[in-house]
Short mmCIF file of N, CA, C and O in Angstrom, two decimals:
data_model
loop_
_atom_site.label_atom_id
_atom_site.label_comp_id
_atom_site.label_asym_id
_atom_site.label_seq_id
_atom_site.Cartn_x
_atom_site.Cartn_y
_atom_site.Cartn_z
N MET A 1 88.72 41.40 23.50
CA MET A 1 87.64 42.39 23.53
C MET A 1 87.32 42.93 22.13
O MET A 1 88.39 43.41 21.32
N SER A 2 86.17 43.12 21.64
CA SER A 2 85.94 43.64 20.36
C SER A 2 86.02 45.12 20.32
O SER A 2 85.77 45.68 21.41
N GLU A 3 86.42 45.65 19.10
CA GLU A 3 86.39 47.11 19.03
C GLU A 3 85.07 47.64 18.87
O GLU A 3 84.24 47.19 18.35
N LEU A 4 85.03 48.81 19.59
CA LEU A 4 83.80 49.64 19.65
C LEU A 4 83.55 50.13 18.22
O LEU A 4 84.39 50.75 17.53
N VAL A 5 82.39 49.77 17.63
CA VAL A 5 81.92 50.46 16.38
C VAL A 5 81.24 51.73 16.70
O VAL A 5 80.26 51.79 17.34
N THR A 6 81.77 52.70 15.98
CA THR A 6 81.33 53.97 16.29
C THR A 6 80.22 54.46 15.48
O THR A 6 79.19 55.18 15.92
N ILE A 7 80.32 54.10 14.17
CA ILE A 7 79.10 54.57 13.32
C ILE A 7 78.55 53.21 12.48
O ILE A 7 79.31 52.31 12.40
N ASP A 8 77.36 53.34 12.04
CA ASP A 8 76.68 52.32 11.42
C ASP A 8 76.84 52.56 9.87
O ASP A 8 76.08 53.37 9.27
N LYS A 9 77.90 51.95 9.37
CA LYS A 9 78.36 52.30 7.96
C LYS A 9 77.22 51.90 6.95
O LYS A 9 77.04 52.51 5.97
N ALA A 10 76.64 50.71 7.25
CA ALA A 10 75.67 50.06 6.43
C ALA A 10 74.29 51.07 6.40
O ALA A 10 73.90 51.25 5.33
N LEU A 11 74.03 51.58 7.48
CA LEU A 11 72.84 52.41 7.56
C LEU A 11 73.19 53.91 6.89
O LEU A 11 72.39 54.28 5.93
N ILE A 12 74.44 54.36 7.04
CA ILE A 12 74.70 55.50 6.41
C ILE A 12 74.89 55.43 4.80
O ILE A 12 74.40 56.30 4.12
N GLN A 13 75.40 54.18 4.49
CA GLN A 13 75.62 53.96 3.05
C GLN A 13 74.18 53.79 2.38
O GLN A 13 73.93 54.34 1.26
N GLY A 14 73.30 53.31 3.06
CA GLY A 14 71.90 53.22 2.62
C GLY A 14 71.33 54.52 2.42
O GLY A 14 70.66 54.79 1.34
N TYR A 15 71.53 55.43 3.35
CA TYR A 15 71.14 56.79 3.25
C TYR A 15 71.69 57.50 2.00
O TYR A 15 71.07 58.20 1.22
N LEU A 16 72.98 57.30 1.76
CA LEU A 16 73.79 57.78 0.66
C LEU A 16 73.07 57.32 -0.65
O LEU A 16 72.94 58.10 -1.51
N ASP A 17 72.89 56.00 -0.76
CA ASP A 17 72.36 55.30 -1.90
C ASP A 17 70.92 55.90 -2.24
O ASP A 17 70.62 56.09 -3.30
N ASN A 18 70.26 56.08 -1.18
CA ASN A 18 68.74 56.37 -1.46
C ASN A 18 68.50 57.89 -1.41
O ASN A 18 67.51 58.45 -2.07
N LEU A 19 69.28 58.76 -0.64
CA LEU A 19 69.01 60.15 -0.53
C LEU A 19 70.09 61.04 -1.16
O LEU A 19 69.81 62.27 -1.46
N GLY A 20 71.27 60.60 -1.21
CA GLY A 20 72.32 61.32 -1.96
C GLY A 20 73.14 61.92 -0.87
O GLY A 20 72.77 62.21 0.29
N GLY A 21 74.34 62.34 -1.19
CA GLY A 21 75.38 63.01 -0.27
C GLY A 21 74.86 64.34 0.23
O GLY A 21 75.10 64.59 1.50
N THR A 22 74.26 65.14 -0.41
CA THR A 22 73.74 66.41 0.00
C THR A 22 72.74 66.28 1.21
O THR A 22 72.97 66.93 2.25
N VAL A 23 71.84 65.38 0.99
CA VAL A 23 70.92 65.18 2.09
C VAL A 23 71.58 64.54 3.26
O VAL A 23 71.32 65.03 4.51
N VAL A 24 72.50 63.52 3.16
CA VAL A 24 73.14 62.95 4.30
C VAL A 24 73.97 64.11 4.95
O VAL A 24 74.04 64.09 6.26
N ASN A 25 74.63 64.85 4.29
CA ASN A 25 75.43 66.07 4.92
C ASN A 25 74.41 66.98 5.61
O ASN A 25 74.76 67.34 6.76
N GLN A 26 73.20 67.22 5.12
CA GLN A 26 72.35 67.92 5.88
C GLN A 26 71.88 67.34 7.13
O GLN A 26 71.56 67.99 8.12
N MET A 27 71.65 66.01 7.03
CA MET A 27 71.19 65.17 8.29
C MET A 27 72.16 65.39 9.31
O MET A 27 71.88 65.60 10.55
N LEU A 28 73.49 65.22 8.97
CA LEU A 28 74.52 65.19 10.01
C LEU A 28 74.71 66.72 10.60
O LEU A 28 74.69 66.86 11.80
N GLU A 29 74.51 67.72 9.78
CA GLU A 29 74.60 69.13 10.19
C GLU A 29 73.44 69.32 11.24
O GLU A 29 73.51 69.90 12.31
N LEU A 30 72.34 68.88 10.80
CA LEU A 30 71.08 69.02 11.64
C LEU A 30 71.29 68.19 13.07
O LEU A 30 71.08 68.83 14.10
N TYR A 31 71.93 67.02 12.81
CA TYR A 31 72.05 66.35 14.14
C TYR A 31 73.17 66.99 15.07
O TYR A 31 73.05 67.12 16.31
N LYS A 32 74.21 67.58 14.47
CA LYS A 32 75.23 68.32 15.33
C LYS A 32 74.43 69.48 15.97
O LYS A 32 74.77 69.66 17.19
N LYS A 33 73.68 70.28 15.28
CA LYS A 33 72.91 71.24 15.98
C LYS A 33 71.99 70.85 17.11
O LYS A 33 71.93 71.29 18.24
N GLN A 34 71.26 69.84 16.84
CA GLN A 34 70.30 69.32 17.70
C GLN A 34 70.99 68.57 18.88
O GLN A 34 70.68 68.68 20.09
N SER A 35 72.06 67.88 18.74
CA SER A 35 72.87 67.25 19.75
C SER A 35 73.38 68.21 20.75
O SER A 35 73.41 68.16 21.93
N SER A 36 73.76 69.44 20.40
CA SER A 36 74.23 70.50 21.20
C SER A 36 72.98 70.90 22.11
O SER A 36 73.40 71.09 23.33
N VAL A 37 71.87 71.00 21.56
CA VAL A 37 70.53 71.34 22.34
C VAL A 37 70.44 70.32 23.36
O VAL A 37 70.17 70.55 24.63
N TYR A 38 70.38 69.05 22.89
CA TYR A 38 70.25 67.88 23.80
C TYR A 38 71.26 67.95 25.00
O TYR A 38 70.97 67.67 26.14
N LEU A 39 72.52 68.09 24.57
CA LEU A 39 73.57 68.06 25.61
C LEU A 39 73.41 69.12 26.70
O LEU A 39 73.47 68.95 27.93
N SER A 40 72.92 70.38 26.21
CA SER A 40 72.52 71.46 27.16
C SER A 40 71.39 71.03 28.11
O SER A 40 71.47 71.41 29.29
N GLU A 41 70.47 70.51 27.48
CA GLU A 41 69.29 69.96 28.24
C GLU A 41 69.62 69.03 29.17
O GLU A 41 69.14 68.86 30.27
N ILE A 42 70.42 68.01 29.00
CA ILE A 42 70.91 67.01 29.85
C ILE A 42 71.72 67.69 31.00
O ILE A 42 71.46 67.35 32.08
N GLU A 43 72.56 68.67 30.76
CA GLU A 43 73.31 69.29 31.69
C GLU A 43 72.47 70.05 32.65
O GLU A 43 72.64 70.09 33.76
N LEU A 44 71.36 70.70 32.08
CA LEU A 44 70.43 71.41 33.02
C LEU A 44 69.67 70.43 33.79
O LEU A 44 69.44 70.69 34.95
N ALA A 45 69.24 69.23 33.32
CA ALA A 45 68.68 68.20 34.19
C ALA A 45 69.70 67.85 35.40
O ALA A 45 69.05 67.53 36.58
N VAL A 46 70.87 67.77 35.12
CA VAL A 46 71.84 67.51 36.32
C VAL A 46 71.75 68.73 37.28
O VAL A 46 71.73 68.48 38.45
N SER A 47 71.85 69.94 36.71
CA SER A 47 71.84 71.04 37.58
C SER A 47 70.64 71.26 38.51
O SER A 47 70.69 71.60 39.52
N GLU A 48 69.58 70.76 37.80
CA GLU A 48 68.29 70.77 38.58
C GLU A 48 67.93 69.58 39.48
O GLU A 48 66.91 69.41 40.05
N GLN A 49 68.88 68.56 39.19
CA GLN A 49 68.77 67.32 39.95
C GLN A 49 67.33 66.66 39.55
O GLN A 49 66.70 66.08 40.41
N SER A 50 67.02 66.59 38.31
CA SER A 50 65.87 66.06 37.97
C SER A 50 65.93 64.71 37.21
O SER A 50 66.37 64.65 35.93
N GLN A 51 65.68 63.68 37.85
CA GLN A 51 65.94 62.24 37.21
C GLN A 51 65.00 62.12 36.05
O GLN A 51 65.19 61.58 35.01
N GLN A 52 63.67 62.79 36.17
CA GLN A 52 62.68 62.57 34.91
C GLN A 52 63.32 63.31 33.81
O GLN A 52 63.15 62.85 32.63
N GLN A 53 63.77 64.54 33.85
CA GLN A 53 64.32 65.28 32.78
C GLN A 53 65.60 64.60 32.28
O GLN A 53 65.82 64.60 31.15
N TRP A 54 66.41 64.03 33.24
CA TRP A 54 67.61 63.36 32.78
C TRP A 54 67.27 62.35 31.72
O TRP A 54 67.69 62.07 30.82
N GLN A 55 66.12 61.33 32.17
CA GLN A 55 65.75 60.20 31.36
C GLN A 55 65.22 60.72 30.16
O GLN A 55 65.55 60.17 29.01
N GLU A 56 64.30 61.77 30.12
CA GLU A 56 63.62 62.19 28.90
C GLU A 56 64.60 62.86 28.04
O GLU A 56 64.51 62.46 26.80
N ARG A 57 65.66 63.58 28.46
CA ARG A 57 66.69 64.15 27.44
C ARG A 57 67.64 63.14 26.83
O ARG A 57 67.87 63.16 25.78
N CYS A 58 67.98 62.21 27.76
CA CYS A 58 68.91 61.08 27.25
C CYS A 58 68.13 60.28 26.15
O CYS A 58 68.60 59.88 25.16
N HIS A 59 66.82 60.07 26.49
CA HIS A 59 66.02 59.25 25.57
C HIS A 59 65.96 60.05 24.15
O HIS A 59 66.07 59.32 23.10
N LYS A 60 65.58 61.36 24.15
CA LYS A 60 65.61 62.10 22.96
C LYS A 60 66.90 61.99 22.16
O LYS A 60 66.86 61.75 20.84
N MET A 61 68.04 62.23 22.85
CA MET A 61 69.28 62.13 22.20
C MET A 61 69.59 60.74 21.69
O MET A 61 70.14 60.48 20.61
N LYS A 62 69.26 59.78 22.39
CA LYS A 62 69.49 58.47 21.92
C LYS A 62 68.80 58.05 20.61
O LYS A 62 69.42 57.42 19.75
N GLY A 63 67.59 58.43 20.51
CA GLY A 63 66.79 58.35 19.27
C GLY A 63 67.52 59.10 18.05
O GLY A 63 67.65 58.60 16.99
N ALA A 64 67.84 60.25 18.35
CA ALA A 64 68.53 61.09 17.34
C ALA A 64 69.84 60.39 16.88
O ALA A 64 70.15 60.28 15.77
N ALA A 65 70.78 59.97 17.83
CA ALA A 65 72.04 59.39 17.47
C ALA A 65 71.67 58.08 16.75
O ALA A 65 72.37 57.79 15.80
N GLY A 66 70.79 57.37 17.06
CA GLY A 66 70.52 56.12 16.45
C GLY A 66 70.04 56.25 15.03
O GLY A 66 70.38 55.55 14.13
N SER A 67 69.28 57.36 14.79
CA SER A 67 68.74 57.57 13.45
C SER A 67 69.79 58.00 12.52
O SER A 67 69.55 57.80 11.19
N VAL A 68 70.87 58.68 12.97
CA VAL A 68 71.82 58.96 12.04
C VAL A 68 72.94 58.05 11.94
O VAL A 68 74.05 58.22 11.31
N GLY A 69 72.87 57.04 12.65
CA GLY A 69 73.87 55.95 12.67
C GLY A 69 75.06 56.05 13.66
O GLY A 69 76.13 55.51 13.39
N LEU A 70 74.90 56.83 14.57
CA LEU A 70 76.00 57.05 15.69
C LEU A 70 75.91 56.03 16.66
O LEU A 70 75.34 56.20 17.76
N LEU A 71 76.29 54.73 16.40
CA LEU A 71 76.22 53.62 17.20
C LEU A 71 76.75 53.73 18.63
O LEU A 71 76.06 53.45 19.75
N SER A 72 77.96 54.31 18.73
CA SER A 72 78.62 54.28 20.01
C SER A 72 77.90 55.33 20.95
O SER A 72 77.64 55.12 22.13
N VAL A 73 77.40 56.53 20.39
CA VAL A 73 76.60 57.43 21.25
C VAL A 73 75.30 56.82 21.56
O VAL A 73 74.83 57.01 22.83
N HIS A 74 74.64 56.09 20.73
CA HIS A 74 73.33 55.42 20.95
C HIS A 74 73.54 54.43 22.10
O HIS A 74 72.76 54.43 23.10
N GLN A 75 74.68 53.70 22.07
CA GLN A 75 74.78 52.69 23.06
C GLN A 75 75.06 53.17 24.40
O GLN A 75 74.57 52.69 25.31
N PHE A 76 75.80 54.23 24.45
CA PHE A 76 76.24 54.99 25.57
C PHE A 76 74.95 55.52 26.37
O PHE A 76 74.83 55.33 27.45
N LEU A 77 74.01 56.08 25.53
CA LEU A 77 72.94 56.61 26.02
C LEU A 77 71.86 55.41 26.52
O LEU A 77 71.35 55.60 27.49
N VAL A 78 71.91 54.34 25.87
CA VAL A 78 71.17 53.11 26.23
C VAL A 78 71.54 52.86 27.77
O VAL A 78 70.81 52.63 28.65
N GLU A 79 72.98 52.86 27.97
CA GLU A 79 73.48 52.43 29.39
C GLU A 79 73.30 53.59 30.33
O GLU A 79 73.04 53.17 31.53
N ILE A 80 73.17 54.87 30.16
CA ILE A 80 73.06 55.83 31.09
C ILE A 80 71.70 56.46 31.32
O ILE A 80 71.33 57.08 32.22
N GLU A 81 70.82 56.19 30.31
CA GLU A 81 69.49 56.74 30.32
C GLU A 81 68.71 56.61 31.63
O GLU A 81 68.08 57.59 32.17
N LYS A 82 68.76 55.39 32.17
CA LYS A 82 68.00 55.11 33.33
C LYS A 82 68.92 55.20 34.71
O LYS A 82 68.61 54.67 35.69
N SER A 83 70.03 55.74 34.53
CA SER A 83 71.12 55.85 35.53
C SER A 83 70.59 56.52 36.68
O SER A 83 70.00 57.55 36.63
N THR A 84 70.61 55.85 37.95
CA THR A 84 70.29 56.68 39.19
C THR A 84 71.58 56.95 39.91
O THR A 84 71.48 57.14 41.23
N ALA A 85 72.69 56.96 39.18
CA ALA A 85 73.97 57.45 39.86
C ALA A 85 73.77 58.77 40.55
O ALA A 85 72.89 59.54 40.18
N PRO A 86 74.70 59.14 41.47
CA PRO A 86 74.62 60.39 42.27
C PRO A 86 74.86 61.46 41.10
O PRO A 86 75.52 61.24 40.17
N TRP A 87 74.37 62.71 41.40
CA TRP A 87 74.48 63.66 40.35
C TRP A 87 75.95 64.07 40.03
O TRP A 87 76.26 64.43 38.83
N PRO A 88 76.97 64.04 41.14
CA PRO A 88 78.25 64.42 40.59
C PRO A 88 78.77 63.35 39.50
O PRO A 88 79.54 63.76 38.56
N GLN A 89 78.45 62.01 39.72
CA GLN A 89 78.75 61.12 38.72
C GLN A 89 77.96 61.23 37.41
O GLN A 89 78.59 61.09 36.32
N LYS A 90 76.86 61.78 37.50
CA LYS A 90 76.17 62.14 36.12
C LYS A 90 76.88 63.24 35.46
O LYS A 90 76.90 63.15 34.09
N SER A 91 77.46 64.15 36.15
CA SER A 91 78.21 65.17 35.40
C SER A 91 79.31 64.56 34.59
O SER A 91 79.80 64.97 33.55
N GLU A 92 80.08 63.43 35.36
CA GLU A 92 81.04 62.70 34.63
C GLU A 92 80.52 62.02 33.32
O GLU A 92 81.28 61.99 32.32
N LEU A 93 79.40 61.49 33.50
CA LEU A 93 78.77 60.88 32.39
C LEU A 93 78.48 61.77 31.21
O LEU A 93 78.68 61.49 29.97
N ILE A 94 78.20 62.90 31.50
CA ILE A 94 77.91 64.03 30.48
C ILE A 94 79.32 64.28 29.76
O ILE A 94 79.33 64.32 28.58
N ALA A 95 80.41 64.37 30.44
CA ALA A 95 81.59 64.59 29.84
C ALA A 95 82.02 63.55 28.80
O ALA A 95 82.52 63.73 27.74
N ARG A 96 81.81 62.33 29.36
CA ARG A 96 82.06 61.02 28.49
C ARG A 96 81.07 61.03 27.25
O ARG A 96 81.48 60.76 26.14
N LEU A 97 79.82 61.49 27.43
CA LEU A 97 78.91 61.56 26.31
C LEU A 97 79.33 62.72 25.45
O LEU A 97 79.21 62.45 24.12
N VAL A 98 79.83 63.80 25.75
CA VAL A 98 80.19 64.92 24.85
C VAL A 98 81.38 64.22 23.98
O VAL A 98 81.49 64.47 22.76
N SER A 99 82.40 63.66 24.72
CA SER A 99 83.52 63.22 23.99
C SER A 99 83.09 61.86 22.95
O SER A 99 83.50 62.04 21.81
N ALA A 100 82.17 61.11 23.51
CA ALA A 100 81.66 60.10 22.54
C ALA A 100 81.03 60.67 21.37
O ALA A 100 81.17 60.26 20.16
N ASN A 101 80.19 61.75 21.50
CA ASN A 101 79.30 62.19 20.46
C ASN A 101 80.43 63.02 19.50
O ASN A 101 80.34 62.82 18.28
N ASN A 102 81.50 63.76 20.03
CA ASN A 102 82.33 64.45 19.20
C ASN A 102 83.20 63.41 18.31
O ASN A 102 83.25 63.73 17.10
N ASN A 103 83.61 62.34 18.92
CA ASN A 103 84.36 61.27 18.21
C ASN A 103 83.57 60.56 17.09
O ASN A 103 83.97 60.30 15.96
N ALA A 104 82.19 60.40 17.29
CA ALA A 104 81.36 59.72 16.47
C ALA A 104 81.24 60.71 15.21
O ALA A 104 81.14 60.30 14.05
N ILE A 105 80.93 61.93 15.58
CA ILE A 105 80.61 63.04 14.56
C ILE A 105 81.91 63.10 13.57
O ILE A 105 81.79 63.02 12.29
N THR A 106 83.06 63.18 14.19
CA THR A 106 84.31 63.09 13.38
C THR A 106 84.49 61.93 12.46
O THR A 106 84.84 62.07 11.34
N GLU A 107 84.17 60.68 13.10
CA GLU A 107 84.31 59.58 12.27
C GLU A 107 83.19 59.47 11.21
O GLU A 107 83.65 59.03 10.06
N PHE A 108 82.11 59.97 11.40
CA PHE A 108 81.05 60.09 10.26
C PHE A 108 81.65 61.03 9.19
O PHE A 108 81.48 60.58 8.01
N GLU A 109 82.19 62.18 9.61
CA GLU A 109 82.57 63.08 8.61
C GLU A 109 83.76 62.49 7.84
O GLU A 109 83.78 62.73 6.69
N ARG A 110 84.73 61.77 8.45
CA ARG A 110 85.83 61.24 7.83
C ARG A 110 85.43 60.15 6.91
O ARG A 110 85.84 60.04 5.73
N TRP A 111 84.46 59.38 7.29
CA TRP A 111 83.96 58.30 6.44
C TRP A 111 83.19 58.97 5.20
O TRP A 111 83.38 58.45 4.05
N LEU A 112 82.50 60.02 5.37
CA LEU A 112 81.74 60.64 4.23
C LEU A 112 82.73 61.13 3.32
O LEU A 112 82.56 61.03 2.07
N ALA A 113 83.85 61.63 3.73
CA ALA A 113 84.70 62.31 2.94
C ALA A 113 85.76 61.32 2.10
O ALA A 113 86.29 61.76 1.10
N ALA A 114 85.88 59.99 2.54
CA ALA A 114 86.63 59.09 1.92
C ALA A 114 86.11 58.65 0.63
O ALA A 114 85.03 58.76 0.33
#
């Protein structure tokens, strides 16, 4: 089984080469703030049991994660975006999403610092 690739190092390196470290750090900080908003909105969709909001919020976060190179988060959102799982199961998916997001952000920060 292949190892899960958490971040897109080639994409991030391209950003570094073209935009510089300051801008890339600003991008990551903006993503961290925005992903917190997205996660809250996804949780709200579950509490309201709104499939439409679930899909819309997951879709937004999927795009944001992809644009900053968080491959594992993007891929997980691809998998769950259209999920019609029962709402309690979606709560579990959110917990996994939060964990994946935190892990990817940490790896991004470690890679930038190296």
